[in-house]
Amino acid sequence: MPKEKVCLAYSGGLDTSCILAWLIEKNYVVVCFMADVGQEEDFEAAKRKATKIGAKAVYVEDLRKEFVEELCFPAIQCNAIYESVYLLGTSLARPVIARAQIAVAQKEACQYVSHGCTGKGNDQVRFELAFYALNPKIKVIAPWRDPAFYEVYAGRNDLLAYAEKKGIPVTSTKSKPWSMDENLAHCSYEAGILEDPDVTPPADMWKLSIDPLKAPDKPEDFTLEFKEGVPSKLAYQENGKKKVVTDPLDLFLATNAIARRNGVGRIDILENRFIGIKSRGCYETPGLTCLRAAHIDLEGLTLDREVRALRDQFVTFNYSKILYNGLYFSPEREFLEASIKASQTHVNGTVRCRAYKGTFAVLGRSSQTEKLYDMNESSMDEIGDFAPSDTSGFISVQAIRLKKYGSIKLEAGERM
């Protein structure tokens, strides 16, 4: 009887290396899958490691362009944010990773997919809901939810002992007791010493950005252009030379570099996981912080008030929740994404930006095509086409309801 085949999401780290060996031990044929979403990773070394452990094949898929264009840019268009602070850097990468893993599983005729997500986190939900939507017949092996695995390998020391037994080379240190997840949009830090919400993150924890206190004393100015809410052009100075970037991936990476060297994009938060547990996370989201903030500012100039209000109240909130909870491959996401596109038709223009010691600021904004803002109409120094006397009627109509409310309160002797 032929062995069953598994496609394992592999990182080259301790957990997935041990899971790879464990699956082989359980008589599965294992194909490893690695996603390049912009993390700083030695993929060739990881491939050699997986092959040495016993993987039948190792795939490394470059998903960076897809990640930026299909996930990061729509998130910018709708100003996606979770619980008012988290820019969803981890969540954004999961759909492209899951889609590529399922494609490899189908190519290799795998009956199973597997991952190294913990049983308490969000990622297990995000990946598995994606897997089942993309291939309803696929089966999932989740070792950290399988008693046969987690009761034997309860923690890091058990895994280190197993790795030694199996001859798996590992690089482990207690000097940095936290876990990390990185992609080109951000880097997250959690667990270990960070589980105490009153512990200040060590200065050497932050990987992507310079400490704002040590950032350059001179502000760095740059210009971002948007077309239908999508970043389309970045202009900046580097070593005294003007540079212009229009390719989506290059634009994202260049904005990242500006924000990183100026310490922009760090947060330290407590969030509510989808499964109901509160979690402390520290996040670096440099370029996406700048792009989103610039986009929000441009909308103030170009987006209709009621369209913006509806988008903010319904689309932004629900799209962010869908991303966070792992429901990307769903009819509601398709509906909301169509709404995002419709809301962004007129978000065209230029934003002049500044990064300085951990802060992002807008210096000015303009649009050659959108005419919602009329400087003469808004001016306090001229009348223009707006008749101030018309406001009297507007106020009178708005006051009808409030007068009745006030009268009721006065008759009841209630303080307002």
GROMACS .gro file of C-alpha atoms in nm:
model
  416
    1MET     CA    1   0.000   0.000   0.000
    2PRO     CA    2   0.152   0.338  -0.102
    3LYS     CA    3   0.235   0.583   0.171
    4GLU     CA    4   0.011   0.888   0.214
    5LYS     CA    5   0.164   1.220   0.126
    6VAL     CA    6   0.172   1.544   0.327
    7CYS     CA    7   0.261   1.899   0.220
    8LEU     CA    8   0.418   2.066   0.525
    9ALA     CA    9   0.449   2.442   0.568
   10TYR     CA   10   0.818   2.449   0.659
   11SER     CA   11   1.028   2.732   0.802
   12GLY     CA   12   1.354   2.559   0.883
   13GLY     CA   13   1.312   2.634   1.253
   14LEU     CA   14   1.299   2.398   1.548
   15ASP     CA   15   0.923   2.329   1.546
   16THR     CA   16   0.871   2.251   1.177
   17SER     CA   17   1.200   2.060   1.153
   18CYS     CA   18   1.084   1.833   1.434
   19ILE     CA   19   0.737   1.806   1.280
   20LEU     CA   20   0.897   1.703   0.951
   21ALA     CA   21   1.092   1.424   1.124
   22TRP     CA   22   0.782   1.322   1.324
   23LEU     CA   23   0.565   1.295   1.011
   24ILE     CA   24   0.829   1.081   0.840
   25GLU     CA   25   0.842   0.870   1.156
   26LYS     CA   26   0.464   0.825   1.125
   27ASN     CA   27   0.521   0.679   0.776
   28TYR     CA   28   0.414   0.979   0.568
   29VAL     CA   29   0.592   1.098   0.255
   30VAL     CA   30   0.655   1.468   0.319
   31VAL     CA   31   0.684   1.751   0.068
   32CYS     CA   32   0.801   2.077   0.226
   33PHE     CA   33   0.667   2.414   0.120
   34MET     CA   34   0.828   2.749   0.198
   35ALA     CA   35   0.677   3.088   0.116
   36ASP     CA   36   0.896   3.387   0.038
   37VAL     CA   37   0.686   3.680   0.159
   38GLY     CA   38   0.984   3.906   0.211
   39GLN     CA   39   1.126   3.766   0.535
   40GLU     CA   40   1.501   3.766   0.582
   41GLU     CA   41   1.562   3.394   0.539
   42ASP     CA   42   1.833   3.167   0.401
   43PHE     CA   43   1.603   2.956   0.186
   44GLU     CA   44   1.882   2.746   0.037
   45ALA     CA   45   2.006   2.646   0.383
   46ALA     CA   46   1.650   2.559   0.487
   47LYS     CA   47   1.606   2.348   0.173
   48ARG     CA   48   1.926   2.157   0.247
   49LYS     CA   49   1.812   2.102   0.605
   50ALA     CA   50   1.470   1.969   0.502
   51THR     CA   51   1.626   1.738   0.245
   52LYS     CA   52   1.873   1.606   0.501
   53ILE     CA   53   1.591   1.532   0.747
   54GLY     CA   54   1.411   1.335   0.477
   55ALA     CA   55   1.174   1.557   0.277
   56LYS     CA   56   1.091   1.411  -0.065
   57ALA     CA   57   1.087   1.758  -0.221
   58VAL     CA   58   1.116   2.120  -0.110
   59TYR     CA   59   0.936   2.406  -0.283
   60VAL     CA   60   1.021   2.775  -0.228
   61GLU     CA   61   0.761   3.006  -0.382
   62ASP     CA   62   0.824   3.380  -0.428
   63LEU     CA   63   0.495   3.542  -0.326
   64ARG     CA   64   0.616   3.897  -0.260
   65LYS     CA   65   0.454   4.068  -0.560
   66GLU     CA   66   0.126   3.885  -0.506
   67PHE     CA   67   0.138   3.973  -0.136
   68VAL     CA   68   0.180   4.344  -0.203
   69GLU     CA   69  -0.066   4.382  -0.489
   70GLU     CA   70  -0.345   4.150  -0.374
   71LEU     CA   71  -0.333   4.193   0.005
   72CYS     CA   72  -0.135   4.497   0.118
   73PHE     CA   73  -0.272   4.742  -0.138
   74PRO     CA   74  -0.642   4.661  -0.077
   75ALA     CA   75  -0.570   4.693   0.297
   76ILE     CA   76  -0.430   5.041   0.232
   77GLN     CA   77  -0.730   5.131   0.014
   78CYS     CA   78  -0.972   5.061   0.299
   79ASN     CA   79  -0.736   5.175   0.580
   80ALA     CA   80  -0.758   4.827   0.735
   81ILE     CA   81  -0.686   4.816   1.107
   82TYR     CA   82  -0.781   4.580   1.391
   83GLU     CA   83  -0.890   4.716   1.728
   84SER     CA   84  -0.776   5.065   1.627
   85VAL     CA   85  -0.403   4.983   1.643
   86TYR     CA   86  -0.295   4.665   1.461
   87LEU     CA   87  -0.225   4.693   1.087
   88LEU     CA   88  -0.273   4.318   1.033
   89GLY     CA   89   0.079   4.243   0.908
   90THR     CA   90   0.068   3.873   0.996
   91SER     CA   91  -0.294   3.826   0.886
   92LEU     CA   92  -0.230   3.982   0.545
   93ALA     CA   93   0.032   3.724   0.449
   94ARG     CA   94  -0.169   3.412   0.536
   95PRO     CA   95  -0.402   3.399   0.232
   96VAL     CA   96  -0.119   3.404  -0.026
   97ILE     CA   97   0.079   3.148   0.176
   98ALA     CA   98  -0.220   2.913   0.208
   99ARG     CA   99  -0.308   2.944  -0.160
  100ALA     CA  100   0.047   2.861  -0.268
  101GLN     CA  101   0.069   2.568  -0.025
  102ILE     CA  102  -0.253   2.417  -0.158
  103ALA     CA  103  -0.121   2.457  -0.514
  104VAL     CA  104   0.194   2.262  -0.421
  105ALA     CA  105  -0.015   1.998  -0.243
  106GLN     CA  106  -0.228   1.953  -0.554
  107LYS     CA  107   0.077   1.938  -0.781
  108GLU     CA  108   0.231   1.668  -0.561
  109ALA     CA  109  -0.101   1.480  -0.517
  110CYS     CA  110  -0.088   1.519  -0.138
  111GLN     CA  111  -0.384   1.397   0.064
  112TYR     CA  112  -0.282   1.614   0.361
  113VAL     CA  113  -0.140   1.953   0.444
  114SER     CA  114   0.031   2.030   0.773
  115HIS     CA  115   0.159   2.331   0.967
  116GLY     CA  116   0.339   2.418   1.288
  117CYS     CA  117   0.084   2.661   1.434
  118THR     CA  118   0.014   2.641   1.805
  119GLY     CA  119  -0.325   2.536   1.942
  120LYS     CA  120  -0.382   2.874   2.109
  121GLY     CA  121  -0.313   3.114   1.826
  122ASN     CA  122  -0.494   3.273   1.532
  123ASP     CA  123  -0.281   3.125   1.254
  124GLN     CA  124  -0.416   2.772   1.287
  125VAL     CA  125  -0.762   2.913   1.214
  126ARG     CA  126  -0.644   3.136   0.930
  127PHE     CA  127  -0.456   2.860   0.751
  128GLU     CA  128  -0.708   2.584   0.795
  129LEU     CA  129  -1.012   2.788   0.693
  130ALA     CA  130  -0.816   2.888   0.382
  131PHE     CA  131  -0.715   2.527   0.313
  132TYR     CA  132  -1.073   2.402   0.332
  133ALA     CA  133  -1.205   2.682   0.108
  134LEU     CA  134  -0.932   2.627  -0.152
  135ASN     CA  135  -0.959   2.248  -0.148
  136PRO     CA  136  -1.270   2.120   0.033
  137LYS     CA  137  -1.139   1.761   0.021
  138ILE     CA  138  -0.800   1.828   0.179
  139LYS     CA  139  -0.719   1.687   0.522
  140VAL     CA  140  -0.511   1.872   0.781
  141ILE     CA  141  -0.253   1.741   1.024
  142ALA     CA  142  -0.205   1.989   1.309
  143PRO     CA  143   0.059   1.836   1.543
  144TRP     CA  144   0.021   2.101   1.813
  145ARG     CA  145  -0.345   1.992   1.851
  146ASP     CA  146  -0.269   1.620   1.832
  147PRO     CA  147  -0.220   1.459   2.178
  148ALA     CA  148   0.014   1.205   2.017
  149PHE     CA  149   0.250   1.496   1.951
  150TYR     CA  150   0.196   1.758   2.219
  151GLU     CA  151   0.176   1.518   2.512
  152VAL     CA  152   0.519   1.382   2.419
  153TYR     CA  153   0.675   1.711   2.313
  154ALA     CA  154   0.526   1.952   2.563
  155GLY     CA  155   0.777   2.231   2.517
  156ARG     CA  156   1.098   2.358   2.368
  157ASN     CA  157   1.328   2.138   2.576
  158ASP     CA  158   1.143   1.825   2.459
  159LEU     CA  159   1.178   1.937   2.098
  160LEU     CA  160   1.550   2.006   2.146
  161ALA     CA  161   1.595   1.655   2.286
  162TYR     CA  162   1.403   1.507   1.992
  163ALA     CA  163   1.611   1.709   1.746
  164GLU     CA  164   1.930   1.581   1.905
  165LYS     CA  165   1.800   1.224   1.887
  166LYS     CA  166   1.714   1.261   1.519
  167GLY     CA  167   2.034   1.447   1.433
  168ILE     CA  168   1.849   1.763   1.337
  169PRO     CA  169   2.078   2.067   1.348
  170VAL     CA  170   1.919   2.353   1.544
  171THR     CA  171   2.023   2.698   1.645
  172SER     CA  172   1.864   2.769   1.982
  173THR     CA  173   1.939   3.039   2.233
  174LYS     CA  174   1.775   3.159   2.551
  175SER     CA  175   1.912   3.509   2.505
  176LYS     CA  176   1.611   3.609   2.294
  177PRO     CA  177   1.314   3.444   2.466
  178TRP     CA  178   1.030   3.537   2.229
  179SER     CA  179   0.889   3.414   1.899
  180MET     CA  180   0.895   3.611   1.575
  181ASP     CA  181   0.710   3.612   1.245
  182GLU     CA  182   0.836   3.828   0.961
  183ASN     CA  183   0.724   3.931   0.614
  184LEU     CA  184   0.791   4.236   0.399
  185ALA     CA  185   0.504   4.427   0.565
  186HIS     CA  186   0.605   4.370   0.926
  187CYS     CA  187   0.767   4.166   1.200
  188SER     CA  188   0.578   4.041   1.504
  189TYR     CA  189   0.712   3.944   1.846
  190GLU     CA  190   0.521   3.750   2.109
  191ALA     CA  191   0.542   3.480   2.378
  192GLY     CA  192   0.827   3.425   2.622
  193ILE     CA  193   0.905   3.728   2.836
  194LEU     CA  194   0.649   3.931   2.639
  195GLU     CA  195   0.362   3.734   2.789
  196ASP     CA  196   0.388   3.963   3.093
  197PRO     CA  197   0.214   4.276   2.960
  198ASP     CA  198   0.409   4.495   3.203
  199VAL     CA  199   0.752   4.388   3.073
  200THR     CA  200   0.909   4.649   2.848
  201PRO     CA  201   1.036   4.497   2.524
  202PRO     CA  202   1.418   4.483   2.525
  203ALA     CA  203   1.582   4.738   2.297
  204ASP     CA  204   1.756   4.464   2.099
  205MET     CA  205   1.430   4.282   2.024
  206TRP     CA  206   1.324   4.513   1.741
  207LYS     CA  207   1.465   4.376   1.419
  208LEU     CA  208   1.344   4.597   1.136
  209SER     CA  209   1.366   4.956   1.253
  210ILE     CA  210   1.616   5.176   1.426
  211ASP     CA  211   1.534   5.295   1.778
  212PRO     CA  212   1.352   5.629   1.728
  213LEU     CA  213   1.586   5.784   1.987
  214LYS     CA  214   1.882   5.689   1.768
  215ALA     CA  215   1.722   5.780   1.436
  216PRO     CA  216   1.876   6.059   1.224
  217ASP     CA  217   1.841   6.413   1.355
  218LYS     CA  218   1.743   6.535   1.009
  219PRO     CA  219   1.387   6.462   0.888
  220GLU     CA  220   1.348   6.262   0.566
  221ASP     CA  221   1.091   6.395   0.320
  222PHE     CA  222   0.934   6.198   0.036
  223THR     CA  223   0.631   6.209  -0.191
  224LEU     CA  224   0.367   5.942  -0.249
  225GLU     CA  225   0.121   5.936  -0.536
  226PHE     CA  226  -0.201   5.735  -0.537
  227LYS     CA  227  -0.425   5.623  -0.823
  228GLU     CA  228  -0.770   5.502  -0.719
  229GLY     CA  229  -0.638   5.461  -0.366
  230VAL     CA  230  -0.342   5.244  -0.467
  231PRO     CA  231   0.017   5.369  -0.417
  232SER     CA  232   0.148   5.431  -0.768
  233LYS     CA  233   0.466   5.638  -0.730
  234LEU     CA  234   0.729   5.719  -0.467
  235ALA     CA  235   0.979   6.003  -0.506
  236TYR     CA  236   1.262   6.051  -0.255
  237GLN     CA  237   1.627   6.144  -0.214
  238GLU     CA  238   1.902   5.892  -0.148
  239ASN     CA  239   2.266   5.995  -0.116
  240GLY     CA  240   2.181   6.329  -0.272
  241LYS     CA  241   2.017   6.176  -0.578
  242LYS     CA  242   1.649   6.191  -0.663
  243LYS     CA  243   1.487   5.851  -0.699
  244VAL     CA  244   1.146   5.760  -0.840
  245VAL     CA  245   0.983   5.420  -0.796
  246THR     CA  246   0.665   5.298  -0.963
  247ASP     CA  247   0.683   4.917  -0.954
  248PRO     CA  248   0.444   4.804  -0.674
  249LEU     CA  249   0.690   4.573  -0.498
  250ASP     CA  250   0.984   4.812  -0.532
  251LEU     CA  251   0.766   5.101  -0.411
  252PHE     CA  252   0.664   4.906  -0.101
  253LEU     CA  253   1.022   4.802  -0.025
  254ALA     CA  254   1.157   5.155  -0.075
  255THR     CA  255   0.891   5.302   0.156
  256ASN     CA  256   0.984   5.032   0.405
  257ALA     CA  257   1.349   5.135   0.390
  258ILE     CA  258   1.264   5.503   0.454
  259ALA     CA  259   1.043   5.417   0.752
  260ARG     CA  260   1.291   5.165   0.896
  261ARG     CA  261   1.585   5.404   0.900
  262ASN     CA  262   1.368   5.664   1.074
  263GLY     CA  263   1.219   5.433   1.338
  264VAL     CA  264   0.859   5.452   1.213
  265GLY     CA  265   0.598   5.183   1.276
  266ARG     CA  266   0.653   5.025   1.620
  267ILE     CA  267   0.360   4.932   1.845
  268ASP     CA  268   0.316   4.727   2.163
  269ILE     CA  269  -0.043   4.612   2.220
  270LEU     CA  270  -0.285   4.371   2.385
  271GLU     CA  271  -0.528   4.224   2.134
  272ASN     CA  272  -0.823   3.986   2.135
  273ARG     CA  273  -0.753   3.669   1.940
  274PHE     CA  274  -1.034   3.515   1.736
  275ILE     CA  275  -1.045   3.207   1.960
  276GLY     CA  276  -1.119   3.425   2.265
  277ILE     CA  277  -0.780   3.464   2.433
  278LYS     CA  278  -0.615   3.800   2.494
  279SER     CA  279  -0.262   3.821   2.359
  280ARG     CA  280   0.025   4.066   2.391
  281GLY     CA  281   0.204   4.144   2.065
  282CYS     CA  282   0.477   4.382   1.959
  283TYR     CA  283   0.478   4.479   1.593
  284GLU     CA  284   0.701   4.664   1.350
  285THR     CA  285   0.510   4.777   1.042
  286PRO     CA  286   0.728   5.049   0.888
  287GLY     CA  287   0.630   5.109   0.526
  288LEU     CA  288   0.266   5.009   0.564
  289THR     CA  289   0.230   5.263   0.847
  290CYS     CA  290   0.342   5.542   0.615
  291LEU     CA  291   0.140   5.427   0.314
  292ARG     CA  292  -0.181   5.389   0.514
  293ALA     CA  293  -0.143   5.725   0.689
  294ALA     CA  294  -0.074   5.904   0.359
  295HIS     CA  295  -0.377   5.737   0.202
  296ILE     CA  296  -0.603   5.843   0.490
  297ASP     CA  297  -0.484   6.200   0.450
  298LEU     CA  298  -0.549   6.205   0.075
  299GLU     CA  299  -0.902   6.077   0.131
  300GLY     CA  300  -0.970   6.392   0.333
  301LEU     CA  301  -0.911   6.588   0.013
  302THR     CA  302  -1.072   6.361  -0.245
  303LEU     CA  303  -1.337   6.135  -0.092
  304ASP     CA  304  -1.704   6.227  -0.053
  305ARG     CA  305  -1.812   6.264   0.309
  306GLU     CA  306  -2.094   6.009   0.303
  307VAL     CA  307  -1.897   5.754   0.101
  308ARG     CA  308  -1.615   5.785   0.351
  309ALA     CA  309  -1.849   5.748   0.648
  310LEU     CA  310  -2.012   5.434   0.508
  311ARG     CA  311  -1.676   5.285   0.416
  312ASP     CA  312  -1.529   5.358   0.760
  313GLN     CA  313  -1.830   5.227   0.952
  314PHE     CA  314  -1.892   4.912   0.752
  315VAL     CA  315  -1.621   4.818   0.503
  316THR     CA  316  -1.305   4.903   0.699
  317PHE     CA  317  -1.425   4.738   1.020
  318ASN     CA  318  -1.554   4.419   0.858
  319TYR     CA  319  -1.271   4.378   0.607
  320SER     CA  320  -1.019   4.410   0.890
  321LYS     CA  321  -1.210   4.157   1.099
  322ILE     CA  322  -1.227   3.915   0.806
  323LEU     CA  323  -0.851   3.940   0.754
  324TYR     CA  324  -0.777   3.895   1.124
  325ASN     CA  325  -1.012   3.600   1.168
  326GLY     CA  326  -0.892   3.414   0.859
  327LEU     CA  327  -1.206   3.442   0.645
  328TYR     CA  328  -1.032   3.582   0.338
  329PHE     CA  329  -1.157   3.310   0.104
  330SER     CA  330  -1.524   3.387   0.163
  331PRO     CA  331  -1.816   3.550  -0.021
  332GLU     CA  332  -1.824   3.836   0.227
  333ARG     CA  333  -1.463   3.926   0.148
  334GLU     CA  334  -1.542   3.937  -0.225
  335PHE     CA  335  -1.840   4.162  -0.156
  336LEU     CA  336  -1.637   4.398   0.063
  337GLU     CA  337  -1.347   4.411  -0.182
  338ALA     CA  338  -1.586   4.520  -0.456
  339SER     CA  339  -1.706   4.792  -0.220
  340ILE     CA  340  -1.348   4.899  -0.150
  341LYS     CA  341  -1.280   4.937  -0.522
  342ALA     CA  342  -1.598   5.141  -0.573
  343SER     CA  343  -1.507   5.373  -0.285
  344GLN     CA  344  -1.164   5.453  -0.426
  345THR     CA  345  -1.246   5.576  -0.777
  346HIS     CA  346  -1.170   5.939  -0.686
  347VAL     CA  347  -0.879   5.885  -0.445
  348ASN     CA  348  -0.618   6.025  -0.682
  349GLY     CA  349  -0.344   6.264  -0.586
  350THR     CA  350  -0.012   6.334  -0.420
  351VAL     CA  351   0.089   6.343  -0.054
  352ARG     CA  352   0.411   6.507   0.065
  353CYS     CA  353   0.540   6.312   0.364
  354ARG     CA  354   0.801   6.329   0.638
  355ALA     CA  355   0.954   6.054   0.854
  356TYR     CA  356   1.136   6.167   1.165
  357LYS     CA  357   1.240   5.986   1.484
  358GLY     CA  358   0.954   5.736   1.493
  359THR     CA  359   0.687   5.970   1.359
  360PHE     CA  360   0.514   6.009   1.025
  361ALA     CA  361   0.373   6.346   0.922
  362VAL     CA  362   0.199   6.489   0.618
  363LEU     CA  363   0.344   6.816   0.487
  364GLY     CA  364   0.083   6.874   0.216
  365ARG     CA  365  -0.151   6.709  -0.030
  366SER     CA  366  -0.287   6.788  -0.377
  367SER     CA  367  -0.490   6.641  -0.662
  368GLN     CA  368  -0.495   6.742  -1.027
  369THR     CA  369  -0.819   6.557  -1.100
  370GLU     CA  370  -1.043   6.570  -0.792
  371LYS     CA  371  -1.229   6.894  -0.719
  372LEU     CA  372  -1.425   6.833  -0.397
  373TYR     CA  373  -1.212   7.086  -0.212
  374ASP     CA  374  -1.255   7.448  -0.322
  375MET     CA  375  -1.005   7.681  -0.155
  376ASN     CA  376  -1.210   7.991  -0.237
  377GLU     CA  377  -1.529   7.835  -0.104
  378SER     CA  378  -1.357   7.733   0.220
  379SER     CA  379  -1.176   8.064   0.268
  380MET     CA  380  -1.256   8.286   0.565
  381ASP     CA  381  -1.134   8.586   0.364
  382GLU     CA  382  -1.388   8.585   0.080
  383ILE     CA  383  -1.755   8.503   0.027
  384GLY     CA  384  -1.728   8.306  -0.297
  385ASP     CA  385  -2.033   8.113  -0.418
  386PHE     CA  386  -2.136   8.021  -0.063
  387ALA     CA  387  -2.389   8.256   0.098
  388PRO     CA  388  -2.332   8.260   0.477
  389SER     CA  389  -2.696   8.360   0.530
  390ASP     CA  390  -2.802   8.016   0.399
  391THR     CA  391  -2.652   7.861   0.710
  392SER     CA  392  -2.924   8.016   0.926
  393GLY     CA  393  -3.188   7.793   0.771
  394PHE     CA  394  -2.961   7.491   0.798
  395ILE     CA  395  -2.912   7.551   1.171
  396SER     CA  396  -3.287   7.608   1.223
  397VAL     CA  397  -3.377   7.276   1.065
  398GLN     CA  398  -3.109   7.089   1.260
  399ALA     CA  399  -3.234   7.250   1.583
  400ILE     CA  400  -3.598   7.133   1.554
  401ARG     CA  401  -3.532   6.794   1.711
  402LEU     CA  402  -3.292   6.930   1.972
  403LYS     CA  403  -3.538   7.198   2.086
  404LYS     CA  404  -3.802   6.932   2.150
  405TYR     CA  405  -3.545   6.720   2.339
  406GLY     CA  406  -3.442   7.021   2.549
  407SER     CA  407  -3.802   7.110   2.632
  408ILE     CA  408  -3.872   6.757   2.759
  409LYS     CA  409  -3.562   6.769   2.980
  410LEU     CA  410  -3.653   7.111   3.120
  411GLU     CA  411  -4.010   7.005   3.202
  412ALA     CA  412  -3.876   6.699   3.385
  413GLY     CA  413  -3.628   6.913   3.578
  414GLU     CA  414  -3.337   6.706   3.448
  415ARG     CA  415  -2.989   6.847   3.412
  416MET     CA  416  -2.840   6.839   3.065
   0.00000   0.00000   0.00000
